[in-house]
CSV table of C-alpha atoms and ligand atoms in Angstrom, one decimal:
chain,number,residue,atom,x,y,z
A,109,MET,CA,-11.1,-33.5,23.5
A,110,ASP,CA,-14.7,-32.6,22.8
A,111,ALA,CA,-15.2,-33.7,19.2
A,112,SER,CA,-18.1,-31.3,18.6
A,113,ARG,CA,-15.8,-28.3,19.1
A,114,GLN,CA,-12.3,-27.7,17.8
A,115,SER,CA,-9.9,-24.7,18.0
A,116,LEU,CA,-8.2,-23.7,14.8
A,117,ILE,CA,-6.6,-20.7,13.2
A,118,LEU,CA,-8.1,-18.8,10.3
A,119,VAL,CA,-5.7,-16.9,8.0
A,120,ARG,CA,-6.7,-14.3,5.4
A,121,LEU,CA,-4.8,-13.6,2.2
A,122,GLY,CA,-4.8,-10.4,0.3
A,123,GLU,CA,-7.0,-10.6,-2.8
A,124,VAL,CA,-5.0,-7.8,-4.5
A,125,THR,CA,-1.7,-9.6,-4.0
A,126,LEU,CA,-3.2,-12.8,-5.4
A,127,LYS,CA,-4.4,-11.3,-8.6
A,128,GLY,CA,-1.0,-9.9,-9.6
A,129,LEU,CA,1.1,-12.9,-9.0
A,130,ASN,CA,1.2,-16.5,-9.9
A,131,ARG,CA,-1.5,-17.6,-7.4
A,132,GLY,CA,-0.6,-21.3,-7.1
A,133,LYS,CA,3.1,-20.5,-6.5
A,134,PHE,CA,2.3,-17.8,-4.0
A,135,ILE,CA,0.0,-20.1,-1.9
A,136,SER,CA,2.2,-23.1,-1.9
A,137,ARG,CA,5.2,-21.0,-0.8
A,138,LEU,CA,3.1,-19.4,1.9
A,139,ILE,CA,1.8,-22.7,3.2
A,140,GLY,CA,5.3,-24.1,3.2
A,141,ASN,CA,6.6,-21.1,5.1
A,142,MET,CA,3.7,-21.4,7.7
A,143,LYS,CA,4.5,-25.1,8.2
A,144,ARG,CA,8.2,-24.4,8.7
A,145,ARG,CA,7.4,-21.7,11.2
A,146,LEU,CA,5.2,-24.1,13.3
A,147,VAL,CA,7.2,-27.2,12.9
A,148,ASP,CA,8.6,-27.4,16.5
A,149,LEU,CA,5.1,-26.7,18.0
A,150,GLY,CA,3.6,-30.0,16.8
A,151,GLN,CA,1.6,-31.4,14.0
A,152,PHE,CA,-0.7,-29.2,11.9
A,153,ASP,CA,-2.8,-29.6,8.9
A,154,ILE,CA,-2.8,-26.4,6.7
A,155,GLN,CA,-5.3,-26.1,3.9
A,156,GLN,CA,-6.3,-23.3,1.6
A,157,SER,CA,-9.7,-22.6,0.2
A,158,HIS,CA,-10.5,-19.4,-1.7
A,159,SER,CA,-8.8,-16.5,0.0
A,160,ARG,CA,-8.5,-18.3,3.3
A,161,ILE,CA,-6.1,-20.7,4.9
A,162,TRP,CA,-7.2,-23.0,7.7
A,163,VAL,CA,-4.7,-24.3,10.3
A,164,ARG,CA,-5.8,-27.3,12.3
A,165,SER,CA,-4.0,-29.2,14.9
A,166,MET,CA,-3.5,-33.0,14.5
A,167,GLY,CA,-2.6,-36.0,16.6
A,168,GLU,CA,-1.3,-35.1,20.0
A,169,THR,CA,-1.1,-31.4,19.2
A,170,ASP,CA,-4.1,-29.5,20.4
A,171,LEU,CA,-4.9,-25.9,19.6
A,172,ASN,CA,-7.4,-25.9,22.4
A,173,ASP,CA,-4.4,-25.3,24.6
A,174,PRO,CA,-4.4,-21.5,25.0
A,175,GLU,CA,-0.7,-21.2,25.3
A,176,LEU,CA,-0.1,-23.1,22.1
A,177,MET,CA,-2.8,-21.1,20.3
A,178,ALA,CA,-1.2,-17.8,21.4
A,179,GLU,CA,2.3,-18.9,20.3
A,180,ALA,CA,1.1,-20.3,16.9
A,181,VAL,CA,-1.0,-17.1,16.2
A,182,ASP,CA,2.0,-14.9,17.1
A,183,ARG,CA,4.3,-16.8,14.8
A,184,LEU,CA,1.9,-16.9,11.9
A,185,SER,CA,1.2,-13.2,12.2
A,186,ARG,CA,4.9,-12.6,11.3
A,187,VAL,CA,4.8,-14.8,8.2
A,188,PHE,CA,5.0,-12.6,5.1
A,189,GLY,CA,2.1,-12.9,2.6
A,190,LEU,CA,-0.9,-13.1,5.0
A,191,VAL,CA,-3.1,-10.2,5.8
A,192,SER,CA,-4.6,-11.2,9.2
A,193,VAL,CA,-5.0,-14.1,11.6
A,194,SER,CA,-7.8,-15.2,13.9
A,195,PRO,CA,-8.0,-17.8,16.5
A,196,ALA,CA,-11.3,-19.5,15.9
A,197,ILE,CA,-13.6,-22.2,17.2
A,198,CYS,CA,-15.3,-24.7,15.0
A,199,LEU,CA,-18.6,-26.2,16.0
A,200,ASP,CA,-21.1,-28.7,14.6
A,201,SER,CA,-23.9,-27.0,12.6
A,202,ASP,CA,-26.4,-27.1,15.4
A,203,LEU,CA,-28.1,-23.9,16.5
A,204,ASP,CA,-28.6,-25.0,20.2
A,205,LEU,CA,-24.9,-26.0,20.4
A,206,VAL,CA,-23.8,-22.7,19.0
A,207,LYS,CA,-26.0,-20.7,21.4
A,208,GLN,CA,-24.8,-22.6,24.4
A,209,PHE,CA,-21.2,-22.3,23.4
A,210,LEU,CA,-21.5,-18.6,22.5
A,211,LEU,CA,-22.4,-17.7,26.1
A,212,ASP,CA,-19.2,-19.5,27.4
A,213,TYR,CA,-17.2,-17.9,24.7
A,214,ALA,CA,-18.5,-14.4,25.4
A,215,GLU,CA,-18.3,-14.4,29.2
A,216,PRO,CA,-14.6,-13.6,29.7
A,217,LEU,CA,-14.8,-11.0,26.9
A,218,VAL,CA,-17.9,-9.3,28.2
A,219,ALA,CA,-16.3,-9.2,31.7
A,220,GLN,CA,-13.6,-6.8,30.5
A,221,PRO,CA,-14.5,-3.2,31.5
A,222,ASP,CA,-13.9,-1.6,28.1
A,223,ARG,CA,-16.3,-4.1,26.4
A,224,GLN,CA,-19.9,-2.8,26.5
A,225,THR,CA,-21.1,-2.6,22.9
A,226,PHE,CA,-21.2,-5.4,20.5
A,227,LYS,CA,-22.5,-6.7,17.2
A,228,ILE,CA,-22.8,-10.1,15.6
A,229,GLU,CA,-21.6,-10.5,12.1
A,230,ILE,CA,-22.8,-13.5,10.1
A,231,ARG,CA,-21.4,-15.0,7.0
A,232,ARG,CA,-23.7,-17.7,5.6
A,233,VAL,CA,-21.8,-19.7,3.0
A,234,ASP,CA,-24.0,-22.8,3.6
A,235,LYS,CA,-27.3,-21.6,2.2
A,236,THR,CA,-29.1,-24.7,3.6
A,237,PHE,CA,-28.7,-23.5,7.2
A,238,PRO,CA,-32.3,-23.1,8.5
A,239,LEU,CA,-32.0,-19.5,9.6
A,240,ASN,CA,-30.9,-16.7,7.3
A,241,SER,CA,-28.1,-14.2,8.3
A,242,TYR,CA,-30.5,-11.7,9.7
A,243,GLU,CA,-32.5,-14.2,11.7
A,244,LEU,CA,-29.4,-15.7,13.1
A,245,SER,CA,-27.8,-12.5,14.1
A,246,CYS,CA,-31.1,-11.5,15.9
A,247,GLU,CA,-31.2,-14.8,17.7
A,248,LEU,CA,-27.6,-14.7,18.9
A,249,GLY,CA,-27.8,-10.9,19.7
A,250,ASP,CA,-30.9,-11.4,21.8
A,251,LEU,CA,-29.2,-14.3,23.6
A,252,LEU,CA,-26.3,-12.1,24.7
A,253,LEU,CA,-28.5,-9.1,25.6
A,254,ASN,CA,-30.7,-11.4,27.7
A,255,GLN,CA,-27.7,-12.9,29.5
A,256,TRP,CA,-26.1,-9.5,30.3
A,257,PRO,CA,-28.9,-6.9,30.1
A,258,GLU,CA,-27.1,-4.4,32.4
A,259,ARG,CA,-23.8,-4.6,30.6
A,260,LEU,CA,-24.3,-5.0,26.9
A,261,THR,CA,-25.8,-2.9,24.1
A,262,VAL,CA,-25.8,-3.4,20.4
A,263,ARG,CA,-23.8,-1.0,18.2
A,264,MET,CA,-23.3,-1.5,14.5
A,265,GLN,CA,-20.6,1.1,14.0
A,266,ALA,CA,-17.3,0.5,15.7
A,267,PRO,CA,-18.5,-1.7,18.6
A,268,ASP,CA,-16.1,-2.8,21.4
A,269,LEU,CA,-16.7,-6.4,20.4
A,270,THR,CA,-17.7,-8.1,17.2
A,271,PHE,CA,-18.6,-11.8,17.2
A,272,PHE,CA,-18.0,-13.3,13.8
A,273,VAL,CA,-20.0,-16.4,12.9
A,274,GLU,CA,-19.4,-18.1,9.7
A,275,ILE,CA,-21.7,-20.9,8.5
A,276,ARG,CA,-19.9,-23.3,6.2
A,277,ASP,CA,-19.5,-27.1,6.4
A,278,ARG,CA,-19.5,-26.4,10.2
A,279,ILE,CA,-19.9,-23.2,12.2
A,280,TYR,CA,-16.9,-21.0,12.9
A,281,LEU,CA,-16.8,-18.5,15.7
A,282,TYR,CA,-14.2,-15.8,16.4
A,283,HIS,CA,-13.8,-12.3,17.6
A,284,ASP,CA,-10.1,-11.3,17.3
A,285,ILE,CA,-8.5,-10.2,14.1
A,286,ILE,CA,-4.7,-9.9,14.4
A,287,GLU,CA,-3.0,-8.0,11.7
A,288,GLY,CA,-0.5,-10.0,9.6
A,289,ALA,CA,2.8,-9.0,8.1
A,290,ARG,CA,1.5,-8.7,4.6
A,291,GLY,CA,4.1,-8.6,1.8
A,292,LEU,CA,5.1,-11.6,-0.3
A,293,PRO,CA,6.0,-15.0,0.9
A,294,VAL,CA,9.8,-15.4,1.6
A,295,GLY,CA,11.2,-17.4,-1.4
A,296,MET,CA,9.1,-15.6,-4.1
A,297,SER,CA,11.9,-13.2,-4.9
A,298,GLY,CA,15.2,-15.1,-4.8
A,299,ARG,CA,18.0,-14.8,-2.2
A,300,GLY,CA,19.8,-11.7,-0.9
A,301,MET,CA,22.9,-11.3,1.2
A,302,LEU,CA,22.3,-8.8,4.1
A,303,LEU,CA,25.3,-7.0,5.5
A,304,LEU,CA,24.2,-7.3,9.1
A,305,SER,CA,25.8,-5.1,11.7
A,306,GLY,CA,24.7,-4.6,15.3
A,307,GLY,CA,23.0,-1.3,14.5
A,308,ILE,CA,19.4,-0.3,14.1
A,309,ASP,CA,19.4,0.0,10.4
A,310,SER,CA,20.5,-3.3,8.9
A,311,PRO,CA,18.0,-5.6,10.6
A,312,VAL,CA,15.2,-3.2,9.3
A,313,ALA,CA,16.7,-3.4,5.8
A,314,GLY,CA,16.7,-7.2,6.0
A,315,TYR,CA,13.1,-7.1,7.2
A,316,MET,CA,12.0,-4.9,4.3
A,317,MET,CA,13.6,-7.1,1.6
A,318,ALA,CA,12.2,-10.3,3.3
A,319,SER,CA,8.8,-8.6,3.1
A,320,ARG,CA,9.2,-8.5,-0.7
A,321,GLY,CA,9.8,-12.2,-0.7
A,322,MET,CA,13.6,-12.5,-0.5
A,323,ILE,CA,15.3,-15.3,1.4
A,324,ILE,CA,17.9,-13.6,3.7
A,325,ASP,CA,21.5,-14.7,4.1
A,326,ALA,CA,23.5,-12.5,6.5
A,327,ILE,CA,27.1,-11.6,6.7
A,328,TYR,CA,28.8,-10.0,9.7
A,329,PHE,CA,32.3,-8.7,9.8
A,330,HIS,CA,33.7,-9.4,13.3
A,331,THR,CA,36.8,-7.7,14.6
A,332,PHE,CA,37.7,-9.7,17.7
A,333,PRO,CA,39.0,-8.7,20.2
A,334,TYR,CA,38.3,-5.1,19.2
A,335,THR,CA,34.7,-6.0,19.2
A,336,GLY,CA,33.9,-8.5,21.9
A,337,PRO,CA,31.9,-11.7,22.0
A,338,GLN,CA,28.9,-9.7,23.1
A,339,ALA,CA,28.9,-7.8,19.8
A,340,LEU,CA,28.7,-11.2,18.0
A,341,ALA,CA,26.0,-12.4,20.3
A,342,LYS,CA,24.1,-9.3,19.6
A,343,VAL,CA,24.3,-9.8,15.9
A,344,GLU,CA,23.1,-13.5,16.3
A,345,LYS,CA,20.2,-12.2,18.4
A,346,LEU,CA,19.3,-9.7,15.8
A,347,ALA,CA,19.4,-12.4,13.1
A,348,SER,CA,17.1,-14.5,15.2
A,349,LEU,CA,14.7,-11.6,15.7
A,350,LEU,CA,14.7,-11.0,12.0
A,351,GLY,CA,14.2,-14.7,11.5
A,352,ARG,CA,10.8,-14.4,13.1
A,353,TYR,CA,9.8,-12.7,9.9
A,354,ALA,CA,12.3,-14.0,7.4
A,355,GLY,CA,12.5,-17.6,8.6
A,356,ARG,CA,15.7,-19.5,9.1
A,357,ILE,CA,18.8,-17.4,8.3
A,358,ASN,CA,22.3,-18.5,7.5
A,359,LEU,CA,24.7,-16.1,9.3
A,360,TYR,CA,28.2,-15.9,7.9
A,361,VAL,CA,30.7,-14.5,10.3
A,362,VAL,CA,33.9,-13.1,8.8
A,363,ASP,CA,37.0,-12.9,11.0
A,364,PHE,CA,37.9,-9.4,9.9
A,365,THR,CA,40.6,-8.4,12.4
A,366,GLU,CA,43.7,-9.0,10.3
A,367,ILE,CA,42.2,-7.3,7.3
A,368,GLN,CA,41.0,-4.4,9.4
A,369,LEU,CA,44.5,-3.9,10.9
A,370,GLU,CA,46.0,-4.1,7.4
A,371,LEU,CA,43.6,-1.4,6.2
A,372,ASN,CA,44.5,0.7,9.2
A,373,GLU,CA,48.1,0.5,8.4
A,374,PHE,CA,48.1,1.0,4.6
A,375,CYS,CA,45.2,3.2,4.0
A,376,PRO,CA,45.0,7.0,4.4
A,377,GLN,CA,42.9,7.7,7.5
A,378,GLU,CA,40.4,9.9,5.8
A,379,MET,CA,39.6,7.1,3.3
A,380,LEU,CA,39.5,4.3,5.8
A,381,THR,CA,35.7,4.0,6.1
A,382,VAL,CA,35.1,4.0,2.3
A,383,VAL,CA,37.8,1.5,1.7
A,384,MET,CA,36.6,-0.7,4.5
A,385,ARG,CA,33.1,-0.6,3.0
A,386,ARG,CA,34.5,-1.5,-0.4
A,387,VAL,CA,36.4,-4.5,1.1
A,388,MET,CA,33.2,-5.7,2.9
A,389,THR,CA,31.3,-5.3,-0.4
A,390,ARG,CA,33.8,-7.4,-2.4
A,391,ILE,CA,33.8,-10.2,0.2
A,392,ALA,CA,30.0,-10.1,0.5
A,393,SER,CA,29.6,-10.2,-3.3
A,394,GLN,CA,31.8,-13.2,-3.7
A,395,LEU,CA,30.2,-15.0,-0.8
A,396,ALA,CA,26.8,-14.2,-2.3
A,397,SER,CA,27.9,-15.9,-5.5
A,398,GLN,CA,28.7,-19.0,-3.5
A,399,THR,CA,25.4,-19.1,-1.6
A,400,GLY,CA,23.2,-18.2,-4.6
A,401,ALA,CA,22.3,-14.7,-3.4
A,402,LYS,CA,21.7,-12.4,-6.3
A,403,ALA,CA,21.7,-9.1,-4.5
A,404,LEU,CA,23.4,-7.4,-1.5
A,405,ILE,CA,21.3,-5.6,1.1
A,406,THR,CA,22.6,-2.9,3.4
A,407,GLY,CA,21.0,-0.5,5.9
A,408,GLU,CA,22.5,2.6,4.4
A,409,SER,CA,20.5,5.8,4.1
A,410,LEU,CA,21.5,8.7,2.0
A,411,GLY,CA,23.5,11.3,3.9
A,412,GLN,CA,23.1,9.7,7.3
A,413,VAL,CA,26.9,9.5,8.0
A,414,ALA,CA,30.0,10.4,6.1
A,415,SER,CA,30.2,7.0,4.5
A,416,GLN,CA,26.7,7.3,3.1
A,417,THR,CA,27.0,10.3,0.8
A,418,LEU,CA,26.2,9.8,-2.8
A,419,GLU,CA,29.9,9.6,-3.8
A,420,ALA,CA,30.7,7.1,-1.0
A,421,LEU,CA,27.8,4.9,-2.0
A,422,ALA,CA,28.8,5.1,-5.7
A,423,ALA,CA,32.4,4.2,-4.9
A,424,THR,CA,31.0,1.1,-3.0
A,425,ASP,CA,28.6,0.1,-5.7
A,426,LEU,CA,31.4,-0.1,-8.3
A,427,VAL,CA,33.0,-3.1,-6.5
A,428,ALA,CA,29.8,-5.1,-6.2
A,429,ASP,CA,29.1,-7.5,-9.1
A,430,LYS,CA,25.4,-7.6,-8.2
A,431,PRO,CA,22.7,-5.0,-7.3
A,432,VAL,CA,23.0,-3.4,-3.9
A,433,PHE,CA,19.6,-3.0,-2.3
A,434,ARG,CA,19.3,-0.2,0.2
A,435,PRO,CA,15.7,-0.1,1.2
A,436,LEU,CA,16.3,2.6,3.8
A,437,ILE,CA,18.0,5.0,1.3
A,438,GLY,CA,15.3,7.6,1.4
A,439,MET,CA,14.0,7.1,4.9
A,440,ASP,CA,14.1,9.3,7.9
A,441,LYS,CA,15.9,7.8,10.9
A,442,ASN,CA,12.8,8.2,13.1
A,443,ASP,CA,10.8,6.1,10.7
A,444,THR,CA,13.4,3.4,10.6
A,445,ILE,CA,13.4,3.4,14.4
A,446,ALA,CA,9.6,3.1,14.4
A,447,ILE,CA,9.9,-0.1,12.3
A,448,ALA,CA,12.7,-1.4,14.5
A,449,ARG,CA,10.4,-1.0,17.5
A,450,ARG,CA,7.5,-2.6,15.8
A,451,ILE,CA,9.5,-5.7,14.7
A,452,GLY,CA,11.2,-6.0,18.1
A,453,SER,CA,14.8,-5.4,17.1
A,454,PHE,CA,15.3,-1.9,18.5
A,455,GLU,CA,16.0,-2.9,22.1
A,456,THR,CA,18.7,-5.3,21.0
A,457,SER,CA,20.2,-2.9,18.5
A,458,ILE,CA,20.7,-0.2,21.1
A,459,LEU,CA,22.7,-2.4,23.4
A,460,PRO,CA,26.1,-0.7,23.8
A,461,TYR,CA,28.4,-3.2,22.1
A,462,ASP,CA,30.5,-1.5,19.4
A,463,ASP,CA,30.8,-2.9,15.9
A,464,CYS,CA,34.0,-2.6,13.8
A,465,CYS,CA,32.8,0.7,12.2
A,466,THR,CA,32.7,2.4,15.5
A,467,VAL,CA,36.0,1.1,16.7
A,468,PHE,CA,38.0,1.8,13.5
A,469,VAL,CA,36.4,5.0,12.6
A,470,SER,CA,38.4,7.8,10.9
A,471,LYS,CA,38.3,11.1,12.8
A,472,HIS,CA,37.9,13.2,9.7
A,473,PRO,CA,36.6,11.0,6.9
A,474,LYS,CA,36.5,12.3,3.4
A,475,THR,CA,32.8,12.9,2.8
A,476,HIS,CA,32.8,13.2,-1.0
A,477,PRO,CA,35.4,10.7,-2.2
A,478,SER,CA,35.8,10.3,-5.9
A,479,LEU,CA,36.3,6.9,-7.4
A,480,LYS,CA,39.9,8.0,-8.1
A,481,ASP,CA,40.4,8.8,-4.3
A,482,ALA,CA,39.2,5.3,-3.5
A,483,GLN,CA,41.4,3.6,-6.0
A,484,GLU,CA,44.4,5.6,-4.8
A,485,ALA,CA,43.7,4.8,-1.2
A,486,GLU,CA,43.7,1.1,-2.2
A,487,ARG,CA,47.0,1.4,-4.1
A,488,ASP,CA,49.2,-0.2,-1.4
A,489,LEU,CA,46.8,-3.1,-0.7
A,490,ASP,CA,46.8,-6.5,-2.3
A,491,MET,CA,43.0,-6.5,-2.8
A,492,ASP,CA,42.7,-10.0,-4.2
A,493,GLN,CA,44.7,-11.5,-1.3
A,494,ILE,CA,42.6,-9.5,1.2
A,495,VAL,CA,39.3,-10.7,-0.3
A,496,GLU,CA,40.6,-14.3,-0.4
A,497,LYS,CA,41.7,-14.0,3.2
A,498,GLY,CA,38.2,-12.8,4.1
A,499,LEU,CA,36.6,-15.7,2.3
A,500,GLU,CA,38.9,-18.2,3.9
A,501,ASN,CA,38.0,-17.0,7.4
A,502,ILE,CA,34.2,-17.4,7.4
A,503,SER,CA,32.2,-19.5,9.7
A,504,LYS,CA,28.6,-20.3,9.0
A,505,LYS,CA,25.9,-20.4,11.7
A,506,GLU,CA,22.3,-21.4,11.1
A,507,ILE,CA,20.1,-19.2,13.0
A,508,ASN,CA,16.7,-20.6,13.9
A,509,PRO,CA,14.2,-18.0,15.0
A,510,HIS,CA,12.5,-20.2,17.5
A,511,THR,CA,14.1,-22.1,20.3
A,512,THR,CA,12.0,-25.1,21.0
A,513,PHE,CA,8.7,-24.2,22.5
A,514,ASN,CA,8.2,-25.2,26.2
A,515,GLN,CA,11.9,-25.5,26.9
B,270,ATP,P1,23.5,0.0,11.1
B,270,ATP,O1,22.6,0.6,12.1
B,270,ATP,O2,22.8,-1.0,10.3
B,270,ATP,O3,24.8,-0.5,11.7
B,270,ATP,P2,24.6,2.5,10.5
B,270,ATP,O4,23.7,3.6,10.3
B,270,ATP,O5,25.3,2.4,11.8
B,270,ATP,O6,23.9,1.2,10.1
B,270,ATP,P3,27.1,2.1,9.3
B,270,ATP,O7,27.7,1.6,10.5
B,270,ATP,O8,27.9,3.1,8.5
B,270,ATP,O9,25.7,2.7,9.4
B,270,ATP,O10,26.9,0.9,8.3
B,270,ATP,C1,26.2,1.0,7.1
B,270,ATP,C2,25.8,-0.4,6.6
B,270,ATP,O11,27.0,-1.2,6.4
B,270,ATP,C3,25.0,-1.2,7.7
B,270,ATP,O12,23.7,-0.9,7.6
B,270,ATP,C4,25.3,-2.6,7.3
B,270,ATP,O13,24.5,-3.0,6.2
B,270,ATP,C5,26.8,-2.5,6.8
B,270,ATP,N1,27.7,-2.8,7.9
B,270,ATP,C6,28.4,-2.0,8.7
B,270,ATP,N2,29.2,-2.6,9.6
B,270,ATP,C7,29.0,-3.9,9.3
B,270,ATP,C8,29.6,-5.1,9.9
B,270,ATP,N3,30.5,-5.1,10.9
B,270,ATP,N4,29.2,-6.3,9.3
B,270,ATP,C9,28.4,-6.4,8.3
B,270,ATP,N5,27.8,-5.3,7.8
B,270,ATP,C10,28.1,-4.1,8.2
B,271,MG,MG1,26.6,0.6,12.3
């Protein structure tokens, strides 16, 4: 490796976020989360200074490898708490070296047909550097214009290309600013238990709560063989896609078949969905107490389906012994779909494997069930025993968002 030049990653933090919260805690969480997200890619040194974090490769690991750089940048851009990410090059503070390197750096960028205008943006932190910002930007700008006189022109407002040059202990050069996930670092806001189905909504709900700093546990009610192994594989896949933002997720799979059949037999059909939801909520609540989760999270949205009317949601809330967070409650489905597309869960969510709610759906569900209706519908059920059965038939799976790189 050429010691005078080193690839690294520059990460920006939001100033506003930092003022409002305990800054030290925020940063150490964030750095811990970044380290965990990169752990299988190699050895990295991650340091913070002011509102920046610098990620450098160590030992055998080398961010000069473009494939490794792309993977690391992609992963970091999904870590909540950071505003943007730039792959950068660090050079010795030597003007000739910088000029020579800038030409190599710019060549493939300038070759792209949509890149005709550019500017140089200098940030001079080291005030002892011989040229001031204006002089340096002229010097480097002229260099590029002389090299590609036919192709390039300078434009200060919205150029196709901006070369950022920062003069600090060494000189840092970059051009790409990739938007980060923003939000709060996962772990700042406790732990939540996400009711994760195979649909579009619940992964988005989990994403939204993770963006506010919650660690996500997930619970899935599986009704094998009415819902096949593909339905479970789909939920696992969704958990791993969500994990690219939320980090590692413990997925709890409840074998729900016996309970579901019992509900089917002893519950009035028009109340089946609400009762099923209340049973799921009781089991999830108790499991949450065991895992340390202090809230439940669902993908429900007001009025979306019969089980999501105000009355149905209220009847469900009453059996939860902790707050139920429904981040999609006021959202339009199209906006939820837009988020699902952006975070990459949509394509998996629309795979056609049913979840238990679609298999055991009542034909004419009661849309405005009172609490009394729900209690009456549960009269012939031994609820304690049902919940216990649910809790006894849970298997835990640790979902890691990244399969080992290069495998
Ligand atoms: P989704 O797209 O998330 O499945 P949905 O609009 O299809 O939501 P429902 O199927 O009525 O709505 O489910 C409402 C919520 O209940 C889901 O968002 C999810 O949080 C939870 N839920 C539904 N089915 C299951 C299941 N089998 N396991 C765990 N949670 C579930
Ligand atoms: Mg669903």
